[in-house]
Structures are given as structure tokens and as C-alpha cells.
Amino acid sequence: MPKIHYKGRDVVAKKRLGQNFLVDENIVRKIIALAELEAQDNVVEIGPGFGALTKELASHLPTFTAIEVDKTLAAFIRAEFPQVTLIEQDILKTSLSELAAGKKLKILGNIPYAITSPILFKLIEERAAIHSAILMLQDEVAKRLSAKPRTKEYGILAVQLQAFAEVEYGFKVKRSVFKPKPEVDSAVVRLTMRQHTNIEHEGVFRTLVRTAFRMRRKTLENNLKEVFELRGVSMDLKRRAEELSVQEFIELSKAVQWRTDTQVV
Ligand code: SAM
């Protein structure tokens, strides 16, 4: 495990927990600015680490919650930031709805790369409890999340996320502002949860999107026909998945039926 010198102390960074600590205070300020915080906001920080974001958050908020799975780092945050309610737990096992207790959360975090997708899907699942999330993640993932139709980055992740949240690519963050330095650049994104979608059946929608992108060069018809009954669909299915807007995917999911002779993929 890499040993680093961080803010006056020698520490061991655990790769398994995605411990790359932010050293650039200007980036910290830019992240906080994206959150448009107000003193009464119900804020949760994911993975405070040695408190790079925590310190700046503490200067804006009287109190907030931080969730850190690493015992040593949790103890550090408890000692340094008494106004923070530190929950020593895996974010994936934490009920955000319970934390919200009726007041929608603003979530911030420089999240561990290895669990980016599970975190994103958790946020979508618990979106009724969330106002927005400002997340630092791999630049390549940030581009895929915020991609527009007819681009090479547009695919399953973009459609699944954008159906449930407005996704904005904030800014790119060079790998050199972390200790230890990760192998890739990062970016900050803002997800603002949609409280209403027109989706009738989330299961149909999710399977439709996955199936539509199975072979990117095939038409929608050719990808979808083995799983869905397409008679009665008025949309032009000779197009490819990458040409459809998120709203068109939602409309299509309302128009198709499962084929009775196939399994859900
Ligand atoms: N926020 C700090 C910063 O910007 O310098 C640390 C960011 S570091 C990329 C990710 C942090 O998430 C680490 O502190 C790590 O211990 C913590 N972490 C990793 N997996 C976690 C999990 N499942 N639940 C909660 N925290 C986790």
C-alpha cells in the first residue's frame, strides 16, 4: 500500500478503498460552489478521508453528516470536526432515506472509483430522499454519464441516469491534484434528481435500454425483437439506439410489450 506524506503526516493510502486524497484547495472550493449550499441544507458527505472537503463544508454549515468506512479515517474526522455526525459505515449499506428523515439531502463526495456504479444506482434508487449529488469520479465515467445522443459516449449509463436525474458535467480535475496520484483524470458532475419521470414500468425501461444498446451498430428493431413484441409501436425502429433521446426511450418503453416466449435479459 502506498505511503504518502499528506498535510504534515505520514499515512498509508488503501487502494482497495480508493484512497486518493485531494490536495488542491481551489478544486475543493469549486466543488462546494457547485452544490449551492445554504446553512439549513441537509448535507451528507461520502468518504471524507482526511477532510479535504469536510473542512470547507464545515465553514458553510453548522452541522452535517459524513459516512466513512475506514476506521482510522473515521476516528480522525470525529476528532477534527466535532460538528460533523460521523457514521462509520459502508455507504452502500446506509439508508439515505432514513438520513433524510423527510428533508431532501444534498450529497457531496469524492467517491471511490471501484464502487462508482453501485453508488450511482443507489442514489437513483433512493432519489425520493435526495435533492442533488455533487460527485467527483473518473473523467471517462463523467463523460459517459452526461453524454448526448449521437456521440460515442452515449449509451446505457447516460440513458439510465439521465432518465432519473439531470446530469451536468461540471469540470475536469487533473490526476496531479491527488495523493497518491491515480492513473486517470477525474471530473466533477452534478446530478439533480427528477422527482417525476414518465416511466410506467422501471423494469421494462431498464431492460429496453440494455437490449437496445446490445449491438450498437444494429437497428433498434434487430436488437429489441427477441425480447419485446414490437407490433403497434409507431416509432421508426430502423434507427440505432444512439440516435434516441432519453425521452424517446421512455416513450418506447411504454409502447412495447414483453414477448411471452422469452426471458428477461
Ligand atoms: N474526501 C477525501 C478527499 O477528497 O481527499 C477522500 C476521498 S477518497 C477518493 C475516497 C474516500 O472514501 C476514502 O476516505 C475512503 O476510505 C472512503 N470509502 C471507500 N469506500 C467507502 C465505502 N464503501 N463507504 C464509505 N466510505 C468509503
Short mmCIF file of N, CA and C and ligand atoms in Angstrom, two decimals, residues 6 16-23 45-54 67-70 73 89-92 109-113 115 136 178, ligand 1:
data_model
loop_
_atom_site.label_atom_id
_atom_site.label_comp_id
_atom_site.label_asym_id
_atom_site.label_seq_id
_atom_site.Cartn_x
_atom_site.Cartn_y
_atom_site.Cartn_z
N TYR A 6 0.91 13.54 3.78
CA TYR A 6 -0.28 14.33 3.48
C TYR A 6 -0.57 15.27 4.64
N ARG A 16 -7.60 -0.37 -2.05
CA ARG A 16 -8.88 -1.10 -2.05
C ARG A 16 -10.07 -0.16 -1.75
N LEU A 17 -9.80 0.89 -0.95
CA LEU A 17 -10.88 1.82 -0.59
C LEU A 17 -10.82 3.10 -1.43
N GLY A 18 -10.04 3.06 -2.51
CA GLY A 18 -9.99 4.21 -3.41
C GLY A 18 -9.46 5.46 -2.74
N GLN A 19 -8.47 5.28 -1.85
CA GLN A 19 -7.99 6.44 -1.09
C GLN A 19 -6.96 7.27 -1.86
N ASN A 20 -7.48 8.22 -2.61
CA ASN A 20 -6.66 9.23 -3.27
C ASN A 20 -7.12 10.56 -2.71
N PHE A 21 -6.24 11.20 -1.96
CA PHE A 21 -6.66 12.38 -1.20
C PHE A 21 -6.39 13.66 -2.00
N LEU A 22 -7.37 14.54 -1.95
CA LEU A 22 -7.32 15.79 -2.72
C LEU A 22 -6.40 16.79 -2.01
N VAL A 23 -5.51 17.43 -2.78
CA VAL A 23 -4.58 18.37 -2.15
C VAL A 23 -4.79 19.83 -2.61
N GLU A 45 -21.77 13.91 3.31
CA GLU A 45 -20.53 13.72 2.55
C GLU A 45 -20.18 12.23 2.52
N ILE A 46 -19.89 11.73 1.33
CA ILE A 46 -19.47 10.33 1.19
C ILE A 46 -17.94 10.29 1.22
N GLY A 47 -17.36 9.50 2.11
CA GLY A 47 -15.92 9.29 2.13
C GLY A 47 -15.12 10.54 2.44
N PRO A 48 -15.21 11.09 3.66
CA PRO A 48 -14.50 12.33 3.97
C PRO A 48 -12.97 12.21 3.99
N GLY A 49 -12.46 10.98 4.19
CA GLY A 49 -11.00 10.79 4.19
C GLY A 49 -10.34 11.64 5.26
N PHE A 50 -9.34 12.45 4.84
CA PHE A 50 -8.68 13.35 5.78
C PHE A 50 -9.31 14.74 5.80
N GLY A 51 -10.52 14.83 5.25
CA GLY A 51 -11.30 16.05 5.47
C GLY A 51 -11.08 17.19 4.48
N ALA A 52 -10.56 16.88 3.28
CA ALA A 52 -10.33 17.97 2.31
C ALA A 52 -11.62 18.75 2.04
N LEU A 53 -12.71 18.02 1.76
CA LEU A 53 -13.99 18.70 1.52
C LEU A 53 -14.68 19.06 2.85
N THR A 54 -14.50 18.18 3.82
CA THR A 54 -15.16 18.33 5.12
C THR A 54 -14.85 19.70 5.73
N ILE A 67 -20.07 9.93 5.94
CA ILE A 67 -20.07 8.46 6.01
C ILE A 67 -18.70 7.95 5.55
N GLU A 68 -17.98 7.33 6.46
CA GLU A 68 -16.62 6.86 6.14
C GLU A 68 -16.47 5.43 6.64
N VAL A 69 -16.01 4.54 5.78
CA VAL A 69 -15.91 3.13 6.15
C VAL A 69 -14.59 2.79 6.84
N ASP A 70 -13.56 3.61 6.61
CA ASP A 70 -12.23 3.33 7.18
C ASP A 70 -12.18 3.81 8.64
N LEU A 73 -9.69 6.71 9.51
CA LEU A 73 -10.13 8.00 8.97
C LEU A 73 -11.39 8.48 9.70
N GLN A 89 -19.41 3.52 8.42
CA GLN A 89 -20.21 2.51 7.73
C GLN A 89 -19.95 2.55 6.23
N ASP A 90 -20.28 1.47 5.57
CA ASP A 90 -20.21 1.39 4.11
C ASP A 90 -21.39 2.19 3.53
N ILE A 91 -21.11 3.12 2.65
CA ILE A 91 -22.18 3.93 2.05
C ILE A 91 -23.24 3.05 1.39
N LEU A 92 -22.80 1.91 0.84
CA LEU A 92 -23.76 1.06 0.12
C LEU A 92 -24.72 0.36 1.08
N GLY A 109 -19.30 14.19 -2.59
CA GLY A 109 -18.29 13.19 -2.33
C GLY A 109 -17.30 13.04 -3.46
N ASN A 110 -16.08 12.83 -3.02
CA ASN A 110 -15.01 12.43 -3.94
C ASN A 110 -14.99 10.92 -3.77
N ILE A 111 -15.72 10.22 -4.65
CA ILE A 111 -16.07 8.83 -4.34
C ILE A 111 -15.03 7.82 -4.81
N PRO A 112 -14.97 6.66 -4.10
CA PRO A 112 -14.01 5.63 -4.50
C PRO A 112 -14.37 5.06 -5.88
N TYR A 113 -13.38 5.05 -6.79
CA TYR A 113 -13.67 4.64 -8.17
C TYR A 113 -14.29 3.25 -8.28
N ILE A 115 -16.37 1.65 -6.63
CA ILE A 115 -17.80 1.45 -6.38
C ILE A 115 -18.64 2.60 -6.97
N MET A 136 -17.26 13.62 -7.45
CA MET A 136 -16.03 13.54 -8.24
C MET A 136 -15.85 12.08 -8.59
N PHE A 178 -4.09 14.89 -6.63
CA PHE A 178 -4.37 13.87 -5.60
C PHE A 178 -3.07 13.26 -5.10
N1 SAM B 1 -12.84 13.13 0.54
C1 SAM B 1 -11.43 12.81 0.66
C2 SAM B 1 -10.64 13.70 -0.27
O1 SAM B 1 -11.25 14.27 -1.20
O2 SAM B 1 -9.43 13.83 -0.09
C3 SAM B 1 -11.15 11.34 0.38
C4 SAM B 1 -11.60 10.85 -0.97
S1 SAM B 1 -11.07 9.20 -1.36
C5 SAM B 1 -11.15 9.28 -3.14
C6 SAM B 1 -12.47 8.16 -1.02
C7 SAM B 1 -12.86 8.03 0.46
O3 SAM B 1 -13.98 7.14 0.56
C8 SAM B 1 -11.78 7.43 1.35
O4 SAM B 1 -11.71 8.17 2.53
C9 SAM B 1 -12.26 6.00 1.64
O5 SAM B 1 -11.81 5.47 2.85
C10 SAM B 1 -13.77 6.20 1.61
N2 SAM B 1 -14.54 4.99 1.25
C11 SAM B 1 -14.16 3.98 0.43
N3 SAM B 1 -15.13 3.06 0.31
C12 SAM B 1 -16.17 3.51 1.08
C13 SAM B 1 -17.47 2.99 1.38
N4 SAM B 1 -17.91 1.84 0.84
N5 SAM B 1 -18.29 3.70 2.20
C14 SAM B 1 -17.84 4.88 2.75
N6 SAM B 1 -16.62 5.41 2.50
C15 SAM B 1 -15.80 4.75 1.68
#
